[in-house]
Tab-separated table of C-alpha atoms in Angstrom:
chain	number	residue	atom	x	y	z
A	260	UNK	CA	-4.991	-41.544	44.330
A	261	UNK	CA	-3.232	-38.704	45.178
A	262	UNK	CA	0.171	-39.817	43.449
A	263	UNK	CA	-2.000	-40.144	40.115
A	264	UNK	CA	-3.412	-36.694	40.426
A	265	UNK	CA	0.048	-35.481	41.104
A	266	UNK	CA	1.567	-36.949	37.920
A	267	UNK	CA	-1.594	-35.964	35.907
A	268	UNK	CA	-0.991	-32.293	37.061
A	269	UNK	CA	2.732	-32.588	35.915
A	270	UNK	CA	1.641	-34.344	32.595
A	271	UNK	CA	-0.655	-31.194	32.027
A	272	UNK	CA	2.061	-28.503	32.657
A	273	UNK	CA	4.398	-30.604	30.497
A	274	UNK	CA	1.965	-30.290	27.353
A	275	UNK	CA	1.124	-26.428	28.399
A	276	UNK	CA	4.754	-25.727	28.330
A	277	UNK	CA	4.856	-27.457	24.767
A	278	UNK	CA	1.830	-25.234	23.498
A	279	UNK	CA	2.706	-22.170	24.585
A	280	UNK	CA	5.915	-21.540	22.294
A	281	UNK	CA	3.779	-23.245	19.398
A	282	UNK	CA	1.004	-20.555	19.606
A	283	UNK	CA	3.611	-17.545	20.228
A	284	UNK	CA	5.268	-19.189	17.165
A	285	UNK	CA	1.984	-18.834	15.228
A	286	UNK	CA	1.628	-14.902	16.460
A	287	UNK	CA	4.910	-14.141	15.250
A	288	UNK	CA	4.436	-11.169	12.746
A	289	UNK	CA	5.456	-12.076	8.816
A	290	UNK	CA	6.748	-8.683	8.328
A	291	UNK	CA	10.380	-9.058	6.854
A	292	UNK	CA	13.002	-6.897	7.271
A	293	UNK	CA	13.260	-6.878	3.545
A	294	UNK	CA	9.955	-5.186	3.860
A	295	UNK	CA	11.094	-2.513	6.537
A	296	UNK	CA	14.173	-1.471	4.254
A	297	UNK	CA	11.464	-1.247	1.538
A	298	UNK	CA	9.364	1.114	3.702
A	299	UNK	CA	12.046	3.107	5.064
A	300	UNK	CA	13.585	4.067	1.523
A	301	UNK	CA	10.438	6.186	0.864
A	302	UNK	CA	10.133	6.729	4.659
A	303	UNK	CA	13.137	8.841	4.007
A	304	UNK	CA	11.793	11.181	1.485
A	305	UNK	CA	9.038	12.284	4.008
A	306	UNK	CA	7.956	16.127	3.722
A	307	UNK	CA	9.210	16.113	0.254
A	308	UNK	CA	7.303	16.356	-3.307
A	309	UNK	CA	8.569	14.907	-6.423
A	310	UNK	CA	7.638	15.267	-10.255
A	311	UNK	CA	6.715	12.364	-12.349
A	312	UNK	CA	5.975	10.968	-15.834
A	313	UNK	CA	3.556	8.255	-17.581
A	314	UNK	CA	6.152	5.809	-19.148
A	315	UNK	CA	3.499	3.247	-19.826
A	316	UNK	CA	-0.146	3.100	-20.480
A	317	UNK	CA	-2.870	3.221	-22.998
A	318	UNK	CA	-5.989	5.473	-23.454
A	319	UNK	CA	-7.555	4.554	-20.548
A	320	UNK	CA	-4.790	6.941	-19.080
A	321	UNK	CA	-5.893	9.863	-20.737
A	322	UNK	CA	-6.697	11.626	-17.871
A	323	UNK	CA	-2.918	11.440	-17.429
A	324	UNK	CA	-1.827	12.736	-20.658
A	325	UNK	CA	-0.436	16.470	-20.552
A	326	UNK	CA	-1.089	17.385	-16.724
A	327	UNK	CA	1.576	17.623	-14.025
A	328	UNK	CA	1.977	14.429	-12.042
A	329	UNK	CA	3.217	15.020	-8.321
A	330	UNK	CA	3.391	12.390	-5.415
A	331	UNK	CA	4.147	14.246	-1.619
A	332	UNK	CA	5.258	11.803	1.051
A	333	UNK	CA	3.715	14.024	2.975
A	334	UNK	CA	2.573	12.062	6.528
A	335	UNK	CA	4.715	9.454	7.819
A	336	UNK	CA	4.997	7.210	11.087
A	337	UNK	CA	6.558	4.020	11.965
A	338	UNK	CA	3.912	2.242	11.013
A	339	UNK	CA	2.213	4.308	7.715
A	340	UNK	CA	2.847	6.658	4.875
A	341	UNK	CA	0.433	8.814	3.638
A	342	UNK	CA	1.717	9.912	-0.049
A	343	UNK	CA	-1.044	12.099	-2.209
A	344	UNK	CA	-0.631	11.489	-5.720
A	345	UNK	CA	-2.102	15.196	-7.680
A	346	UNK	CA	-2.808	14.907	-11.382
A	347	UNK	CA	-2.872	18.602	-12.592
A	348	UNK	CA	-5.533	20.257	-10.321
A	349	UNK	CA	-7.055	16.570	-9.177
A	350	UNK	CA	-6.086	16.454	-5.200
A	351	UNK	CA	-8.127	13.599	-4.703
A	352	UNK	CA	-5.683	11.153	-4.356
A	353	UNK	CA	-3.863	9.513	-1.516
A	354	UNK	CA	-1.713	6.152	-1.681
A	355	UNK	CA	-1.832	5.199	1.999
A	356	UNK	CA	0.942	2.375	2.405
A	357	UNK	CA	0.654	0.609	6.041
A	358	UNK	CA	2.898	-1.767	8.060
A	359	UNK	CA	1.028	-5.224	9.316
A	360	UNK	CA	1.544	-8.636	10.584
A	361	UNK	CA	1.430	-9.638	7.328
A	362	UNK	CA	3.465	-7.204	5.295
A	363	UNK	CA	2.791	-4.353	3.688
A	364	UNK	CA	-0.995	-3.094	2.889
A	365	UNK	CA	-1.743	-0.935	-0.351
A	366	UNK	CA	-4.701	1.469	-0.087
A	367	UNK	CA	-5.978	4.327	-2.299
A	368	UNK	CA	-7.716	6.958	-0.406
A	369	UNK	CA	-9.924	8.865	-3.080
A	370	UNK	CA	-12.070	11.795	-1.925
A	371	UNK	CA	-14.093	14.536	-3.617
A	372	UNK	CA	-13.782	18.136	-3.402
A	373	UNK	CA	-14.854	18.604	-0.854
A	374	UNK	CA	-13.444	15.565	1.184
A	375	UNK	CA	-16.296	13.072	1.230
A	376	UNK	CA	-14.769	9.770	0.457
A	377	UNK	CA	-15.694	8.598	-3.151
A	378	UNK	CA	-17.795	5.241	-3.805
A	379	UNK	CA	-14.333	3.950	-4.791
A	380	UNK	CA	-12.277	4.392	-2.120
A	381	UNK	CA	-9.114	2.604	0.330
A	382	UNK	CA	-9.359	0.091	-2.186
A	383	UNK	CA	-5.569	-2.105	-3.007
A	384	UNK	CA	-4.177	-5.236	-1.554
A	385	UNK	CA	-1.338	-6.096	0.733
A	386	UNK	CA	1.696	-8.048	-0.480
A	387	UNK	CA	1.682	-11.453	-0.463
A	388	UNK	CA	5.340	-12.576	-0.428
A	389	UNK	CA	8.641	-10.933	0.741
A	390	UNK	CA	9.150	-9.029	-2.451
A	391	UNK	CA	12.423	-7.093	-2.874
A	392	UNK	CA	13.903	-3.975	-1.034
A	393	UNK	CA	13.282	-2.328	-4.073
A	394	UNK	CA	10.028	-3.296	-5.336
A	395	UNK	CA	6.701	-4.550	-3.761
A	396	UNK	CA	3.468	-5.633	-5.291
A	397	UNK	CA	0.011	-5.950	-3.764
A	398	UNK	CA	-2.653	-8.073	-5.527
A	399	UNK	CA	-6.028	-7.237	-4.878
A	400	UNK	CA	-8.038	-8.126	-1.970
A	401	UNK	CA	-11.714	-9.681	-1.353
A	402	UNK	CA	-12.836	-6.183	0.184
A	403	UNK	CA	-11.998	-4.465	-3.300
A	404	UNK	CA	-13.244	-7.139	-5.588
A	405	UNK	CA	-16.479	-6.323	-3.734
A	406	UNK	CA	-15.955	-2.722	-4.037
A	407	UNK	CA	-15.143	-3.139	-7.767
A	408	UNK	CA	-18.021	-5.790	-8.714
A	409	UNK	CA	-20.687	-3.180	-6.649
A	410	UNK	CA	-19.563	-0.444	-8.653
A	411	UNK	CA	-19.655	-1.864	-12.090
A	412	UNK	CA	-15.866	-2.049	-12.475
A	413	UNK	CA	-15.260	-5.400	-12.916
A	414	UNK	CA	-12.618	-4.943	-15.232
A	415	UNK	CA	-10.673	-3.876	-11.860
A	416	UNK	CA	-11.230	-7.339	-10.028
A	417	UNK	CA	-7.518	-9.190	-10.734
A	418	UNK	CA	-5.933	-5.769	-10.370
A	419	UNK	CA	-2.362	-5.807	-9.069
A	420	UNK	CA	-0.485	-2.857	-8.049
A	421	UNK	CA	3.827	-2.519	-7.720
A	422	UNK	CA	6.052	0.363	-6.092
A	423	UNK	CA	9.554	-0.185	-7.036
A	424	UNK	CA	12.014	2.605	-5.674
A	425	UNK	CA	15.954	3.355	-6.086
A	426	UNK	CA	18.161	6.280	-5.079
A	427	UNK	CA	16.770	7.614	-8.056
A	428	UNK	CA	13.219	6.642	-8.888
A	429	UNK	CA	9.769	5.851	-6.965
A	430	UNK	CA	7.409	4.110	-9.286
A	431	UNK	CA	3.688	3.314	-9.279
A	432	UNK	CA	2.629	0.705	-11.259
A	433	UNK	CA	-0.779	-1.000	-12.146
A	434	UNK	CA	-0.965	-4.599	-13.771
A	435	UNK	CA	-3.641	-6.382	-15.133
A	436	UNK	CA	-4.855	-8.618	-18.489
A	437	UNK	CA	-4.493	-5.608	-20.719
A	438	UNK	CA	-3.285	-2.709	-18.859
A	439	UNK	CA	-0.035	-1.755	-17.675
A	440	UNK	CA	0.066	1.832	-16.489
A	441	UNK	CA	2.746	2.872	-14.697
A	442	UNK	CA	4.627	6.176	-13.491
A	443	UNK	CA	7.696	7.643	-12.745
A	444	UNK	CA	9.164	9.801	-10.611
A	445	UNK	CA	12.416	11.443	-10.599
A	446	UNK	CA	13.484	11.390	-6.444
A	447	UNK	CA	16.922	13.377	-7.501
A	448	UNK	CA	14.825	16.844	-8.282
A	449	UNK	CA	12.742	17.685	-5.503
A	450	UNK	CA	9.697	20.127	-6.159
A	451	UNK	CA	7.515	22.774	-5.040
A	452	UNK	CA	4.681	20.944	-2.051
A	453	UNK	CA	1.525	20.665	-3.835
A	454	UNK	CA	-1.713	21.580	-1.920
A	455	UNK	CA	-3.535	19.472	0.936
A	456	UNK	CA	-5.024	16.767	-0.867
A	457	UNK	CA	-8.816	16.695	-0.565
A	458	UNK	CA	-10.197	15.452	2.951
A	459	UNK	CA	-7.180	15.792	4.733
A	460	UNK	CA	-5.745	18.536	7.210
């Protein structure tokens, strides 16, 4: 009796020993160093403001047209960026790009005057493949679909949002069935720092 309890014991630790590396496999982050060059080309640009341009986009931009367009990587860690995007005298603004197991996570932090968050706020999508170490895009996720639909902009629910940089140029870009509005900003002229944006010391 005892001999089979011994080899059931050993037959245990054999499979436990086969698990283990199977679920540490599984924990693994997905995070690419593709990803991390990505991050660390803005990463670089942190504490500096840069002036930028609508190259694409239709009349649903208008609140674009003829105002100065400034994005400040303006907060950075290992693991975040915090980059305000002003339009003109609109600090409301905030692309928040984040590292995760995943990949990269997209959010848009939008706040009022007087920094309440807006209904429509942190709102994006994180990437879904390796992308380039130039370019990433983040397709919507469930938790803004639901933002979108409870809002009444449901024209917003297949959203998909790109930033493509180079030693020159940082672009935003937003996709979707009959909208394409994208901006550009020149990284080779750095400006004047715009103001806090709204809701954040």
């Amino acid at each position: 009796m005892k001999s089979r309890i011994a080899l059931q014991s050993l037959a245990l630790a054999s499979l436990s020993s086969i698990a283990l590396p199977s679920i540490a496999a599984q924990a693994e982050p997905l995070f690419t160093e593709t990803q991390h060059t990505f991050f660390a080309q803005i990463a670089v640009h942190c504490g500096q403001a840069f002036a930028g341009k609508v190259v694409s986009g239709d009349t649903a931009d208008s609140a674009f047209s003829g105002k100065s367009l400034v994005m400040h990587v303006r907060e950075c860690s290992d693991t975040e960026l915090k980059i305000p995007f002003h339009v003109g005298d609109d600090h409301s603004r905030t692309w928040v790009l984040t590292k995760t197991q995943q990949g990269l996570k997209l959010k848009h932090d939008h706040r009022h005057q007087d920094g309440s968050e807006d209904a429509v706020t942190m709102y994006g999508g994180d990437t879904m493949n390796d992308g380039t170490v130039l370019k990433q895009s983040f397709p919507i996720d469930r938790e803004s679909i639901d933002n979108f639909v409870k809002n009444g902009l449901t024209q917003s629910i297949t959203n998909v949002w790109h930033m493509e940089i180079t030693p020159t140029t940082f672009s935003y870009q937003l996709t979707r069935e009959n909208r394409d509005f994208k901006v550009d900003f020149d990284l080779t002229q750095p400006v004047a720092l715009p103001p806090k944006p709204w809701g954040h010391e």
